[in-house]
Coordinates of C-alpha atoms in Angstrom, one line a residue:
M101 CA 11.5 -23.1 102.6
M102 CA 10.9 -26.7 103.9
A103 CA 11.2 -29.2 101.1
L104 CA 7.8 -30.5 100.1
W105 CA 9.0 -34.0 100.4
A106 CA 10.3 -33.6 103.9
G107 CA 7.0 -34.4 105.6
A108 CA 5.7 -36.8 103.0
A109 CA 5.2 -40.4 103.6
A110 CA 8.2 -42.6 102.9
H111 CA 8.1 -43.9 99.4
D112 CA 10.7 -45.7 97.4
C113 CA 9.9 -43.4 94.5
C114 CA 9.1 -39.8 95.3
W115 CA 8.4 -38.8 91.7
C116 CA 6.1 -41.8 91.0
D117 CA 2.4 -41.5 90.6
K118 CA 0.5 -43.5 93.3
N119 CA -1.8 -44.6 90.5
T120 CA 0.9 -46.5 88.6
P121 CA 0.0 -50.2 88.7
E122 CA 2.3 -52.4 90.8
S123 CA 2.9 -54.5 87.7
E124 CA 4.5 -51.4 86.0
M125 CA 7.0 -50.6 88.8
T126 CA 9.8 -52.4 86.8
T127 CA 10.5 -53.1 83.2
V128 CA 13.1 -55.1 81.2
G129 CA 15.4 -53.4 78.8
R130 CA 16.9 -54.7 75.5
D131 CA 19.9 -55.8 77.6
K132 CA 17.5 -58.1 79.5
A133 CA 18.3 -56.2 82.7
T134 CA 15.6 -55.0 85.2
Y135 CA 14.9 -51.2 85.4
D136 CA 13.0 -49.6 88.3
L137 CA 10.4 -46.9 88.0
V138 CA 11.8 -43.5 89.0
F139 CA 9.1 -41.2 87.6
S140 CA 5.6 -41.6 86.4
D141 CA 2.4 -39.6 85.7
E142 CA -0.7 -41.5 85.0
F143 CA -2.9 -38.4 84.4
N144 CA -5.8 -39.9 86.3
E145 CA -6.7 -36.8 88.4
E146 CA -9.0 -34.4 86.7
G147 CA -8.9 -30.7 87.6
R148 CA -5.1 -30.4 87.6
D149 CA -3.8 -27.0 86.8
F150 CA -0.4 -27.0 85.0
A151 CA 0.2 -23.2 85.1
N152 CA 3.4 -22.1 86.6
G153 CA 3.4 -22.7 90.4
K154 CA 0.4 -25.0 90.3
D155 CA 1.9 -28.5 89.7
T156 CA 5.0 -30.1 91.2
K157 CA 5.9 -32.1 88.1
W158 CA 4.9 -29.9 85.1
T159 CA 4.9 -26.3 84.0
A160 CA 2.6 -25.4 81.1
L161 CA 4.1 -22.4 79.2
K162 CA 2.4 -19.1 78.4
I163 CA 4.5 -18.0 75.5
G164 CA 4.3 -17.6 71.7
D165 CA 6.2 -20.3 69.8
T166 CA 8.3 -18.2 67.4
S167 CA 10.6 -21.1 66.3
N168 CA 10.2 -22.8 62.9
H169 CA 7.6 -20.4 61.6
G170 CA 5.3 -21.6 64.4
A171 CA 1.8 -20.4 64.5
A172 CA 0.6 -21.3 68.0
F173 CA 0.6 -19.6 71.3
Y174 CA 1.2 -22.0 74.2
L175 CA -1.3 -21.5 77.0
P176 CA -1.8 -23.5 80.2
E177 CA -5.6 -23.8 79.7
Q178 CA -4.9 -25.8 76.5
A179 CA -3.7 -28.8 78.7
K180 CA -6.2 -30.6 80.8
V181 CA -6.7 -34.1 82.3
G182 CA -9.9 -35.8 81.2
T183 CA -11.5 -38.9 79.8
D184 CA -10.8 -39.9 76.2
P185 CA -14.3 -39.8 74.5
N186 CA -13.2 -42.6 72.2
F187 CA -11.8 -44.8 75.0
T188 CA -13.9 -44.0 78.1
D189 CA -11.8 -46.3 80.3
I190 CA -8.7 -44.1 79.8
S191 CA -8.0 -40.9 81.6
A192 CA -5.3 -38.9 79.8
L193 CA -3.6 -35.5 79.5
V194 CA -5.3 -33.8 76.6
I195 CA -3.4 -31.1 74.7
T196 CA -5.9 -29.1 72.7
T197 CA -4.8 -27.2 69.6
A198 CA -7.5 -24.7 68.7
N199 CA -8.4 -22.1 66.1
K200 CA -8.1 -19.5 68.8
P201 CA -5.8 -16.4 68.3
F202 CA -3.8 -15.0 71.1
T203 CA -1.4 -12.1 71.7
G204 CA 1.2 -12.1 74.4
D205 CA 4.9 -12.4 75.2
G206 CA 7.5 -14.1 73.2
P207 CA 10.5 -16.2 74.4
E208 CA 13.1 -13.4 73.8
G209 CA 11.3 -10.6 75.7
E210 CA 9.1 -9.6 72.9
T211 CA 5.6 -8.2 73.6
D212 CA 2.5 -8.2 71.5
V213 CA 3.4 -11.5 69.8
F214 CA 0.3 -12.5 67.8
M215 CA -0.4 -16.2 67.0
P216 CA -3.5 -17.3 65.1
Y217 CA -3.8 -20.6 67.0
S218 CA -3.5 -21.8 70.6
S219 CA -1.9 -25.0 71.9
A220 CA 0.1 -26.3 74.9
M221 CA 3.6 -27.2 75.9
L222 CA 4.4 -28.9 79.2
Q223 CA 7.9 -29.1 80.6
T224 CA 9.6 -30.5 83.7
W225 CA 12.5 -28.1 83.2
N226 CA 14.3 -27.5 86.6
K227 CA 11.7 -29.8 88.3
F228 CA 12.3 -33.4 87.2
C229 CA 15.5 -34.3 85.4
F230 CA 17.1 -37.7 84.8
T231 CA 20.3 -39.0 83.2
G232 CA 20.0 -42.2 81.3
G233 CA 17.4 -44.9 81.5
I234 CA 14.2 -45.9 79.7
L235 CA 11.5 -43.3 78.8
E236 CA 8.1 -44.2 77.6
F237 CA 4.9 -42.5 76.6
R238 CA 1.6 -44.0 75.7
A239 CA -0.2 -41.6 73.4
R240 CA -2.8 -41.1 70.6
Q241 CA -1.8 -38.4 68.1
P242 CA -4.0 -35.6 66.7
L243 CA -5.7 -36.0 63.3
G244 CA -4.8 -33.6 60.5
A245 CA -1.9 -32.2 58.6
G246 CA -0.1 -29.2 60.0
Y247 CA 0.0 -30.4 63.6
W248 CA 3.4 -31.4 65.0
P249 CA 2.9 -33.5 68.2
A250 CA 6.1 -34.3 70.1
L251 CA 7.3 -36.1 73.2
W252 CA 10.9 -35.4 74.0
A253 CA 13.7 -34.8 76.4
F254 CA 15.8 -31.6 76.6
G255 CA 19.0 -30.8 78.5
N256 CA 18.4 -28.8 81.6
L257 CA 21.3 -26.4 80.9
G258 CA 19.0 -24.8 78.3
R259 CA 15.2 -24.5 78.1
A260 CA 13.1 -25.5 75.1
V261 CA 11.6 -22.6 73.2
Y262 CA 13.6 -20.0 75.1
Q263 CA 16.2 -19.4 72.4
P264 CA 18.6 -17.2 74.3
S265 CA 19.3 -20.0 76.8
N266 CA 20.1 -22.4 74.0
T267 CA 22.5 -20.6 71.6
G268 CA 25.9 -22.2 71.6
L269 CA 24.6 -25.0 73.9
W270 CA 21.9 -26.7 71.8
P271 CA 22.5 -29.6 71.1
W272 CA 26.2 -29.9 71.9
S273 CA 27.5 -33.2 73.3
Y274 CA 31.2 -32.5 73.0
D275 CA 34.1 -32.5 75.6
E276 CA 37.1 -31.9 73.4
C277 CA 39.5 -29.0 72.8
D278 CA 40.3 -29.4 69.1
A279 CA 41.9 -26.9 66.7
D280 CA 40.8 -28.9 63.7
L281 CA 37.1 -28.9 64.6
E282 CA 35.4 -27.9 61.4
L283 CA 32.2 -25.9 61.9
P284 CA 30.0 -24.2 59.3
P285 CA 31.1 -20.6 58.8
N286 CA 28.0 -19.1 60.5
D287 CA 27.8 -21.6 63.3
P288 CA 28.0 -20.1 66.8
P289 CA 30.8 -21.6 69.0
Q290 CA 30.2 -23.9 71.9
R291 CA 29.2 -21.5 74.8
I292 CA 30.7 -23.7 77.5
S293 CA 33.7 -25.5 76.0
A294 CA 36.4 -27.8 77.1
C295 CA 38.9 -25.1 76.1
M296 CA 37.6 -22.8 78.8
D297 CA 38.5 -22.3 82.4
Q298 CA 35.6 -21.2 84.6
P299 CA 35.4 -18.9 87.6
D300 CA 35.2 -20.8 90.9
D301 CA 31.7 -19.3 91.6
S302 CA 30.3 -20.2 88.1
G303 CA 28.8 -23.5 89.2
L304 CA 30.5 -25.2 86.2
H305 CA 33.6 -27.4 86.1
P306 CA 36.6 -25.9 84.4
F307 CA 37.6 -27.3 81.0
Q308 CA 34.4 -29.3 80.6
G309 CA 32.4 -29.1 77.4
R310 CA 28.6 -28.8 78.1
G311 CA 25.4 -28.6 76.1
A312 CA 21.6 -28.6 76.0
T313 CA 21.1 -32.0 74.4
E314 CA 17.9 -33.2 72.8
L315 CA 16.4 -36.7 72.3
D316 CA 13.0 -37.0 70.6
V317 CA 11.0 -40.0 71.5
L318 CA 8.2 -39.1 69.1
E319 CA 7.8 -36.5 66.4
G320 CA 4.7 -37.3 64.4
A321 CA 2.5 -36.1 61.5
V322 CA -0.9 -37.5 60.7
S323 CA -2.6 -36.8 57.4
N324 CA -6.0 -35.2 57.0
D325 CA -7.6 -38.6 56.5
G326 CA -5.3 -40.5 59.0
E327 CA -3.8 -42.6 56.2
H328 CA -0.1 -42.9 55.3
S329 CA 1.0 -41.2 58.4
Y330 CA 4.4 -41.3 60.1
V331 CA 6.3 -41.0 63.4
V332 CA 10.0 -40.8 64.1
G333 CA 12.5 -40.8 66.9
S334 CA 15.5 -38.6 66.6
L335 CA 18.7 -37.2 68.1
Q336 CA 20.0 -33.7 67.4
L337 CA 23.8 -33.5 67.8
S338 CA 26.5 -30.8 67.7
P339 CA 29.1 -30.3 66.5
G340 CA 27.8 -31.6 63.2
L341 CA 29.9 -33.7 60.8
P342 CA 32.1 -31.8 58.3
K343 CA 30.6 -31.3 54.9
Y344 CA 32.6 -34.3 53.5
F345 CA 30.7 -36.8 55.6
K346 CA 27.1 -35.5 55.0
P347 CA 25.2 -37.5 52.4
P348 CA 23.1 -35.9 49.7
M349 CA 19.4 -35.5 50.6
F350 CA 17.2 -38.5 49.9
T351 CA 20.1 -40.9 49.8
F352 CA 21.5 -43.2 52.5
P353 CA 25.1 -44.3 52.5
T354 CA 26.2 -47.9 52.5
R355 CA 30.0 -47.6 52.6
E356 CA 32.8 -45.4 53.9
G357 CA 34.0 -42.3 52.0
A358 CA 32.4 -39.1 51.0
G359 CA 28.9 -38.8 52.4
S360 CA 29.4 -41.8 54.7
W361 CA 27.3 -40.2 57.5
Y362 CA 27.5 -42.1 60.8
T363 CA 28.7 -45.6 61.8
G364 CA 26.9 -48.0 64.1
L365 CA 23.3 -47.3 63.0
S366 CA 20.8 -50.2 62.9
F367 CA 17.2 -50.5 61.8
G368 CA 14.5 -53.0 62.8
G369 CA 12.0 -54.7 60.6
D370 CA 9.6 -51.7 60.4
G371 CA 12.3 -49.1 60.9
L372 CA 13.3 -46.7 58.1
P373 CA 16.1 -44.1 58.1
N374 CA 14.9 -40.5 57.5
N375 CA 17.0 -39.5 54.6
G376 CA 15.0 -36.3 54.0
W377 CA 16.8 -34.2 56.6
Y378 CA 20.4 -34.5 57.8
G379 CA 20.5 -31.1 59.4
P380 CA 21.0 -27.6 57.9
P381 CA 23.0 -27.7 54.7
W382 CA 26.6 -26.7 55.0
G383 CA 27.0 -22.9 55.0
S384 CA 23.4 -22.2 56.3
S385 CA 22.9 -19.3 58.7
C386 CA 22.4 -21.1 62.0
P387 CA 22.1 -18.5 64.8
T388 CA 21.4 -21.2 67.4
G389 CA 23.5 -23.9 65.8
C390 CA 23.9 -26.2 62.8
P391 CA 23.5 -29.7 64.3
D392 CA 23.2 -33.1 62.6
A393 CA 19.8 -34.6 62.7
L394 CA 19.8 -38.4 63.1
S395 CA 16.4 -40.0 62.8
G396 CA 14.4 -43.0 61.9
G397 CA 10.9 -44.1 62.2
I398 CA 7.8 -45.8 60.7
T399 CA 5.7 -44.7 57.8
E400 CA 2.5 -45.6 56.0
K401 CA 0.6 -46.0 59.3
N402 CA -3.1 -45.6 59.5
T403 CA -3.9 -45.8 63.2
L404 CA -1.6 -43.3 64.9
H405 CA -4.6 -41.1 65.6
S406 CA -7.2 -43.8 66.2
R407 CA -5.6 -45.9 68.9
Y408 CA -2.9 -45.6 71.6
W409 CA 0.7 -46.5 70.7
L410 CA 3.5 -47.1 73.1
Y411 CA 6.5 -45.0 72.3
R412 CA 9.7 -46.0 74.1
M413 CA 13.3 -44.9 74.1
E414 CA 16.3 -46.5 75.8
W415 CA 19.1 -44.0 76.5
I416 CA 22.2 -45.6 78.0
P417 CA 25.2 -43.2 78.3
G418 CA 28.8 -44.3 78.5
P419 CA 31.4 -46.0 76.3
E420 CA 29.3 -49.2 76.1
G421 CA 25.9 -47.4 75.8
H422 CA 23.3 -47.0 73.1
I423 CA 20.1 -45.1 72.2
S424 CA 17.2 -47.2 70.8
W425 CA 13.7 -46.4 69.8
I426 CA 11.0 -49.0 70.3
Y427 CA 7.4 -48.5 69.2
D428 CA 4.6 -50.9 70.3
G429 CA 7.2 -53.3 71.5
K430 CA 9.2 -53.4 68.1
F431 CA 12.7 -52.2 67.7
I432 CA 12.6 -49.4 65.1
W433 CA 16.2 -48.0 65.1
G434 CA 19.1 -47.2 67.2
M435 CA 22.8 -46.3 67.5
D436 CA 25.6 -47.4 69.8
A437 CA 28.4 -45.5 71.4
S438 CA 30.7 -46.1 68.4
S439 CA 28.4 -43.8 66.4
F440 CA 29.6 -40.8 68.4
G441 CA 33.4 -41.5 68.3
E442 CA 36.0 -40.0 66.0
Y443 CA 36.7 -41.9 62.8
S444 CA 38.7 -41.2 59.7
V445 CA 38.4 -41.9 56.0
C446 CA 41.7 -41.8 54.1
T447 CA 42.5 -41.7 50.4
K448 CA 45.8 -42.3 48.6
T449 CA 46.8 -40.1 45.7
N450 CA 50.0 -39.4 43.8
L451 CA 50.7 -36.7 46.3
G452 CA 50.3 -39.0 49.3
E453 CA 47.6 -39.9 51.7
T454 CA 44.9 -37.4 52.9
C455 CA 42.5 -38.1 55.7
K456 CA 39.2 -36.7 56.7
R457 CA 37.9 -37.2 60.2
T458 CA 34.8 -36.6 62.3
P459 CA 34.8 -34.9 65.7
S460 CA 34.6 -37.2 68.8
R461 CA 31.2 -36.6 70.4
M462 CA 29.4 -38.5 73.2
I463 CA 26.1 -40.1 73.9
P464 CA 24.3 -37.3 75.7
Q465 CA 25.2 -37.3 79.4
E466 CA 23.5 -34.1 80.5
P467 CA 20.5 -34.2 83.0
M468 CA 17.4 -33.9 80.8
S469 CA 13.9 -32.7 81.4
L470 CA 10.7 -33.9 79.7
V471 CA 8.7 -31.9 77.1
M472 CA 5.2 -32.6 75.6
N473 CA 3.6 -30.3 73.1
T474 CA 1.8 -29.9 69.8
A475 CA 3.2 -27.3 67.5
I476 CA 1.5 -26.1 64.4
G477 CA 2.4 -24.6 61.1
T478 CA 2.5 -25.1 57.3
W479 CA 6.1 -26.5 57.5
N480 CA 4.7 -29.8 58.5
G481 CA 2.7 -31.0 55.6
G482 CA 3.2 -28.3 53.0
A483 CA 1.6 -24.9 52.1
G484 CA -2.0 -26.3 52.3
A485 CA -1.5 -28.2 55.6
L486 CA -4.1 -26.2 57.5
D487 CA -6.7 -26.2 54.8
G488 CA -8.5 -29.1 56.4
K489 CA -8.9 -27.3 59.6
H490 CA -9.4 -30.3 61.9
W491 CA -10.3 -28.1 64.8
P492 CA -9.8 -28.8 67.6
A493 CA -6.8 -31.1 67.4
L494 CA -6.5 -33.4 70.4
F495 CA -3.3 -35.0 71.5
F496 CA -3.9 -37.7 74.2
I497 CA -1.1 -38.8 76.5
D498 CA -2.2 -41.7 78.7
Y499 CA 1.0 -41.8 80.8
V500 CA 4.7 -41.0 81.1
R501 CA 7.1 -43.3 82.8
V502 CA 10.9 -43.3 83.4
Y503 CA 12.9 -46.3 84.5
Q504 CA 16.5 -46.7 85.6
K505 CA 18.7 -49.5 86.9
K506 CA 18.8 -49.4 90.7
E507 CA 22.6 -49.0 90.8
D508 CA 22.5 -46.3 88.1
T509 CA 19.7 -44.2 89.6
N510 CA 20.4 -40.6 88.5
V511 CA 17.5 -38.3 89.2
G512 CA 17.9 -34.6 89.7
C513 CA 18.8 -31.5 87.7
N514 CA 22.2 -30.8 89.4
P515 CA 24.3 -34.0 89.2
P516 CA 27.8 -33.6 90.6
D517 CA 29.5 -34.2 87.3
F518 CA 27.1 -32.2 85.1
P519 CA 25.8 -29.4 87.4
T520 CA 23.3 -26.8 86.3
K521 CA 21.8 -25.1 89.4
T522 CA 24.2 -22.3 89.9
Y523 CA 24.7 -21.5 86.2
I524 CA 20.9 -21.2 85.8
E525 CA 20.5 -19.0 88.9
K526 CA 23.3 -16.7 87.6
N527 CA 21.7 -16.5 84.1
K528 CA 18.0 -16.3 85.0
E529 CA 17.2 -13.7 82.3
L530 CA 17.9 -16.4 79.6
F531 CA 15.3 -18.9 80.8
G532 CA 12.0 -16.9 80.9
E533 CA 9.6 -16.9 83.8
W534 CA 11.1 -18.7 86.9
V535 CA 9.4 -22.0 87.6
T536 CA 7.9 -22.9 91.0
P537 CA 8.3 -25.2 92.8
T538 CA 11.7 -26.4 91.6
G539 CA 12.6 -30.0 91.8
Y540 CA 14.9 -29.3 94.7
E541 CA 11.8 -28.4 96.7
T542 CA 9.8 -31.4 95.7
C543 CA 11.9 -34.6 95.8
P544 CA 15.3 -35.5 97.0
E545 CA 18.0 -35.8 94.4
Q546 CA 19.6 -39.2 93.8
Y547 CA 22.9 -39.7 92.1
P548 CA 25.0 -42.8 91.7
D549 CA 28.5 -43.3 93.0
A550 CA 29.8 -43.1 89.5
A551 CA 28.6 -39.5 89.1
Y552 CA 30.6 -38.4 92.2
K553 CA 33.7 -40.3 91.0
N554 CA 33.4 -38.7 87.6
A555 CA 33.1 -35.2 89.1
E556 CA 36.2 -35.8 91.1
A557 CA 38.1 -36.9 88.0
I558 CA 36.9 -33.8 86.2
K559 CA 38.1 -31.5 89.0
A560 CA 41.4 -33.3 89.2
R561 CA 42.0 -32.8 85.5
A562 CA 41.1 -29.1 85.8
A563 CA 43.5 -28.7 88.8
K564 CA 46.4 -30.1 86.8
L565 CA 45.6 -27.9 83.8
R566 CA 45.7 -24.8 86.1
L567 CA 49.0 -25.8 87.5
V568 CA 51.0 -26.2 84.3
S569 CA 52.0 -23.4 82.0
V570 CA 49.8 -22.8 79.1
D571 CA 52.2 -24.1 76.5
Q572 CA 52.5 -27.4 78.4
R573 CA 48.8 -28.2 78.1
T574 CA 48.9 -31.2 75.8
P575 CA 46.1 -33.4 74.7
Q576 CA 47.3 -36.0 77.2
A577 CA 46.9 -33.4 80.0
Y578 CA 43.4 -32.8 78.9
G579 CA 42.7 -36.5 78.6
F580 CA 41.0 -36.0 75.3
A581 CA 40.9 -38.5 72.4
G582 CA 41.6 -36.1 69.5
K583 CA 44.5 -37.4 67.4
A584 CA 45.3 -34.3 65.2
Q585 CA 46.0 -30.7 66.2
V586 CA 44.5 -29.7 69.5
L587 CA 43.6 -26.1 70.2
L588 CA 44.4 -25.2 73.8
S589 CA 42.3 -22.1 74.3
L590 CA 41.7 -20.4 77.6
G591 CA 38.6 -18.3 77.5
T592 CA 36.0 -17.1 79.9
Q593 CA 32.4 -16.3 79.1
Q594 CA 31.8 -12.5 78.9
P595 CA 28.6 -11.1 80.2
A596 CA 26.1 -10.3 77.5
S597 CA 26.4 -6.6 78.3
T598 CA 30.1 -6.6 77.2
V599 CA 29.5 -8.2 73.8
S600 CA 27.3 -7.1 71.0
S601 CA 24.7 -9.8 71.4
S602 CA 22.0 -8.7 69.0
R603 CA 21.7 -10.2 65.5
S604 CA 19.1 -9.8 62.9
V605 CA 18.5 -13.4 61.8
A606 CA 16.5 -14.3 58.7
P607 CA 14.1 -17.2 59.5
I608 CA 15.6 -20.4 58.2
A609 CA 12.5 -22.6 58.7
A610 CA 12.1 -22.8 54.9
L611 CA 15.5 -24.6 54.8
L612 CA 14.1 -27.1 57.3
M613 CA 11.3 -28.4 55.2
V614 CA 11.6 -31.6 53.2
V615 CA 8.5 -33.4 51.9
V616 CA 8.7 -37.2 51.4
G617 CA 5.8 -39.2 50.1
V618 CA 2.2 -38.3 51.2
A619 CA 2.8 -37.4 54.8
G620 CA 5.8 -35.1 54.4
F621 CA 8.9 -35.4 56.6
T622 CA 9.9 -32.1 58.0
W623 CA 12.6 -31.4 60.5
R624 CA 13.7 -29.3 63.4
R625 CA 12.3 -27.9 66.4
A626 CA 15.6 -25.9 66.3
S627 CA 15.4 -22.8 68.4
L628 CA 16.1 -19.8 66.1
A629 CA 17.8 -17.2 68.2
S630 CA 18.5 -13.5 67.5
S631 CA 20.8 -13.0 70.4
Y632 CA 23.3 -15.0 72.5
S633 CA 26.0 -14.5 75.0
A634 CA 29.4 -15.0 73.3
Y635 CA 32.9 -15.7 74.6
T636 CA 36.2 -14.7 73.0
P637 CA 38.7 -17.6 73.2
S638 CA 42.4 -16.8 72.8
V639 CA 44.5 -19.2 70.9
L640 CA 47.3 -20.2 73.2
S641 CA 49.1 -23.1 71.6
S642 CA 48.7 -26.2 69.4
L643 CA 50.2 -29.6 69.2
T644 CA 50.3 -32.2 66.5
E645 CA 50.3 -35.9 67.4
P646 CA 50.7 -38.2 64.4
L647 CA 48.1 -40.7 63.7
A648 CA 49.0 -44.3 64.3
E649 CA 49.2 -46.5 61.2
D650 CA 46.2 -48.6 62.2
E651 CA 44.1 -45.6 62.8
L652 CA 44.4 -44.2 59.3
S653 CA 41.2 -45.7 58.0
G654 CA 37.8 -45.8 59.6
E655 CA 35.3 -48.6 59.3
Y656 CA 31.8 -47.8 58.3
Q657 CA 29.1 -50.2 59.2
L658 CA 25.4 -49.9 58.5
A659 CA 23.5 -52.8 60.1
Q660 CA 20.1 -53.0 58.5
E661 CA 17.9 -55.9 59.1
A662 CA 15.9 -57.3 56.1
R663 CA 12.4 -55.8 55.9
P664 CA 9.5 -57.7 54.5

C-alpha cells in the first residue's frame, strides 16, 4: 500500500494540523531552549469520525472499560468535534459521558460486557508515537463527582485498557539484570527483561529491559458544585521501591531512612505532593503489576470546569533529563534523572553495617502514544459520587500539541533503539482490534542520530554477551550500574499456549481508593489483568561486587519551594 504521505504536499511537519497558528509552531522549555512543533490537532473540523479506520491520528475505542471497577463503555460516537456552547469562539473535541447503558466486548475477549454508562477514549496507539519533548493540552474538565477525565501518554509496547498486552510490561522502566531486585510476592516479572536473550526474529534487542511506560499530564476530579476540585500529573513506575522506602499513607518524607521515598522531587508555589497514594501496599495482589505512583498537583480549585486550563508536561529522557508538570504557565512539580537512580541507606549497629538500596530505573525512554478519555465510577469521589447525576458530562479538549528540539526529533512507533513493530505484529491477539491506518502508512518516521547510535551500542553489548560463556557474564559485561549481586539469567519468552496463563484475580480497585479532603484523591488507571504470557528464567550465575566506601550512604533531598 502506498504511504498516505507519499503524495502529500511537502510540509516540515507531517503530523501537524494546518490550522495550528504560525505563532504556535515553536515553544520555549524550562531550559530556555526552543522546541519545534512535531504534532498537533486543533479539533477545528466538525464531522470527524474517530472510529477505527476513519481518522489518521486517533482511534476511538469500542470496548468496555473493565479496569478499576469502571462503569463506562467506550464508544466512538461519544467523541465529536463541535463548538463549545459556553465559549462559542472555540471549536473542541467533546468527550460526552452519558447515562446510556451498552453491552458489548471487553478488552480480554469477553462478550456481553454490560456497562451502565457510555463515554469515549481516543488513542494514537500504533499511529503517532514520540519519545521525549513537550506535550500540552488545553482543556475544560467535566462537572461532577465520579468522572475521571485524563490526558496521558502510554508506551506503544502495550495498549491502554487492553490488559493482556500490559502485564509484566506496565509500567516498567528498567534495564538491569539484578538478583537482589525485591518485588512484592505477587508481582508478575518483567516480561521483556535485561536478563533475557531474544530470538533474532523477535523484533526486540537481546538483553534489553522494556516496558509500557505511563506519564499522566492530567488526572482530574471536579466536585458536584465545581468547588474544591483538583488535578494532578503523575508517573507510574516499575519496579516499585522495596517496602522499606515506601512512606506511610498521608505522610511525606523529609529525610533519608525508612520511608524516604524518592530523591530529587521538587514542587512549585501551587504544587502539592499527593501523599494519599504511593502505589499498591506491599503484598497486594497485583496481576498486572505493583508500580510506584509518583504524583503532585493542585487542589482547592473552583474553575477547572468553567474555563480552559493549559496542561503541559516536559519529558526529557537521558542522564541529565527531567519530567516537569506546568499548569497555566506555573511549575507545579517535577523530578530529575537522579530520582530514578539507585541509592542506598545504611545503618550501623553492634553487628555491623546494613544497607538498603533502591533499584536503578530510568526516565521513560519508550516511544509513547497519546490517550484522552473520561472514565467513570464510584472510586473517584466515594460511594455517592454518582448521586448528583450531572448528565451528560462534557470534557472539552481545545487542542493537543507536541514539541521537540530539532536535533532530538524522535517521532515514530518503531525507533531503532526501542523497536515495537515486529513484536506487536507477532502478538496481535494481545492488542485488540487492529488499528488502521497505522502511523507507518500516514507519515514518515523521524529518529535522531543518537537513537541509531544507541541501537548499535545495545546490539554490540548483546553480541558480546552471546560470545562469552554464561558464567563469565559479569555486571561489567552487561554495562549495568547495579552494585550488589547481579542475576545473570538467560530466558526466552514462552508462547502463551505453553504456559498456564489464566488466573482468577479478585478486583483490587478498592485498594486503590484514598479520599483526601472534599474532592477525594483516588489512584490508578492500572490495568487489572486475569491473564498474561509468562517466561521462565533460569538462574545461571551470580556475582558480588563490593560497594565502594563513598557509596554506602545515599543522599535524600526534597526541594520544596515555600508556598504562600
